[in-house]
Tab-separated table of C-alpha atoms in Angstrom:
chain	number	residue	atom	x	y	z
A	23	GLY	CA	93.209	79.201	112.818
A	24	ASP	CA	94.862	81.171	115.522
A	25	TYR	CA	95.001	84.474	113.674
A	26	THR	CA	96.222	86.515	116.635
A	27	ASN	CA	99.217	84.233	117.149
A	28	SER	CA	99.870	84.189	113.410
A	29	LEU	CA	99.903	87.982	113.249
A	30	ASP	CA	102.301	88.163	116.197
A	31	ASN	CA	104.677	85.746	114.479
A	32	TYR	CA	104.504	87.522	111.116
A	33	PHE	CA	105.161	90.902	112.747
A	34	LEU	CA	108.137	89.393	114.592
A	35	ALA	CA	109.499	87.954	111.356
A	36	LEU	CA	108.913	91.312	109.681
A	37	SER	CA	110.868	93.186	112.337
A	38	ILE	CA	113.784	90.749	112.060
A	39	LYS	CA	113.868	91.028	108.271
A	40	GLU	CA	113.721	94.817	108.465
A	41	LYS	CA	116.648	94.852	110.921
A	42	ILE	CA	118.820	92.699	108.674
A	43	ASN	CA	117.598	94.465	105.528
A	44	ASP	CA	116.355	91.238	103.925
A	45	LYS	CA	114.735	92.752	100.866
A	46	SER	CA	114.568	89.463	99.018
A	47	SER	CA	111.865	87.931	101.225
A	48	ILE	CA	110.381	90.730	103.346
A	49	TRP	CA	107.523	90.981	100.873
A	50	ARG	CA	106.331	87.565	102.027
A	51	GLU	CA	105.684	88.799	105.575
A	52	TYR	CA	103.679	91.766	104.331
A	53	ASN	CA	101.671	89.436	102.109
A	54	ASN	CA	101.036	86.973	104.946
A	55	ILE	CA	99.930	89.785	107.261
A	56	GLY	CA	97.519	90.916	104.559
A	57	LEU	CA	96.146	87.394	104.210
A	58	VAL	CA	95.549	87.036	107.943
A	59	LEU	CA	93.890	90.442	108.142
A	60	ARG	CA	91.685	89.505	105.205
A	61	ASN	CA	90.667	86.316	107.035
A	62	LEU	CA	89.780	88.496	110.025
A	63	GLU	CA	87.621	90.582	107.641
A	64	GLN	CA	89.810	93.643	108.228
A	65	ASN	CA	89.846	94.297	104.518
A	66	ARG	CA	90.967	97.941	104.507
A	67	GLU	CA	93.951	97.105	106.704
A	68	ALA	CA	94.717	94.024	104.588
A	69	LEU	CA	94.653	96.117	101.423
A	70	LYS	CA	97.301	98.458	102.864
A	71	TYR	CA	99.666	95.511	103.366
A	72	PHE	CA	98.974	94.088	99.913
A	73	LYS	CA	99.748	97.491	98.383
A	74	MET	CA	103.012	97.626	100.345
A	75	VAL	CA	103.949	94.241	98.898
A	76	LEU	CA	103.366	95.483	95.383
A	77	GLY	CA	105.645	98.425	96.133
A	78	PHE	CA	108.401	96.061	97.239
A	79	ASN	CA	107.909	93.839	94.225
A	80	SER	CA	108.475	96.680	91.812
A	81	ASN	CA	112.044	96.743	93.148
A	82	LEU	CA	112.558	92.992	92.817
A	83	SER	CA	113.639	91.181	89.706
A	84	SER	CA	111.152	88.300	89.751
A	85	LYS	CA	107.604	88.772	88.543
A	86	SER	CA	106.571	85.555	90.315
A	87	TYR	CA	106.461	87.518	93.578
A	88	GLU	CA	104.052	89.979	92.066
A	89	ALA	CA	101.918	87.177	90.639
A	90	THR	CA	101.649	85.640	94.114
A	91	VAL	CA	100.333	88.899	95.560
A	92	TRP	CA	97.840	89.503	92.777
A	93	ASN	CA	96.599	85.945	93.274
């Protein structure tokens, strides 16, 4: 796919969610950024985003979010 365009869109979504303090779904953008970076074989950078997601998930009530990231 068009990974560059995808990253731009995910970073835009991330900035919007950060501005409105949307803690319930911001994890998804970090996870998606990690997935795109992994597909670009930027594994160290991807790992940083996946670790950030796990940090967010520890503050959320649902373990299904965490399961998605570990998957």
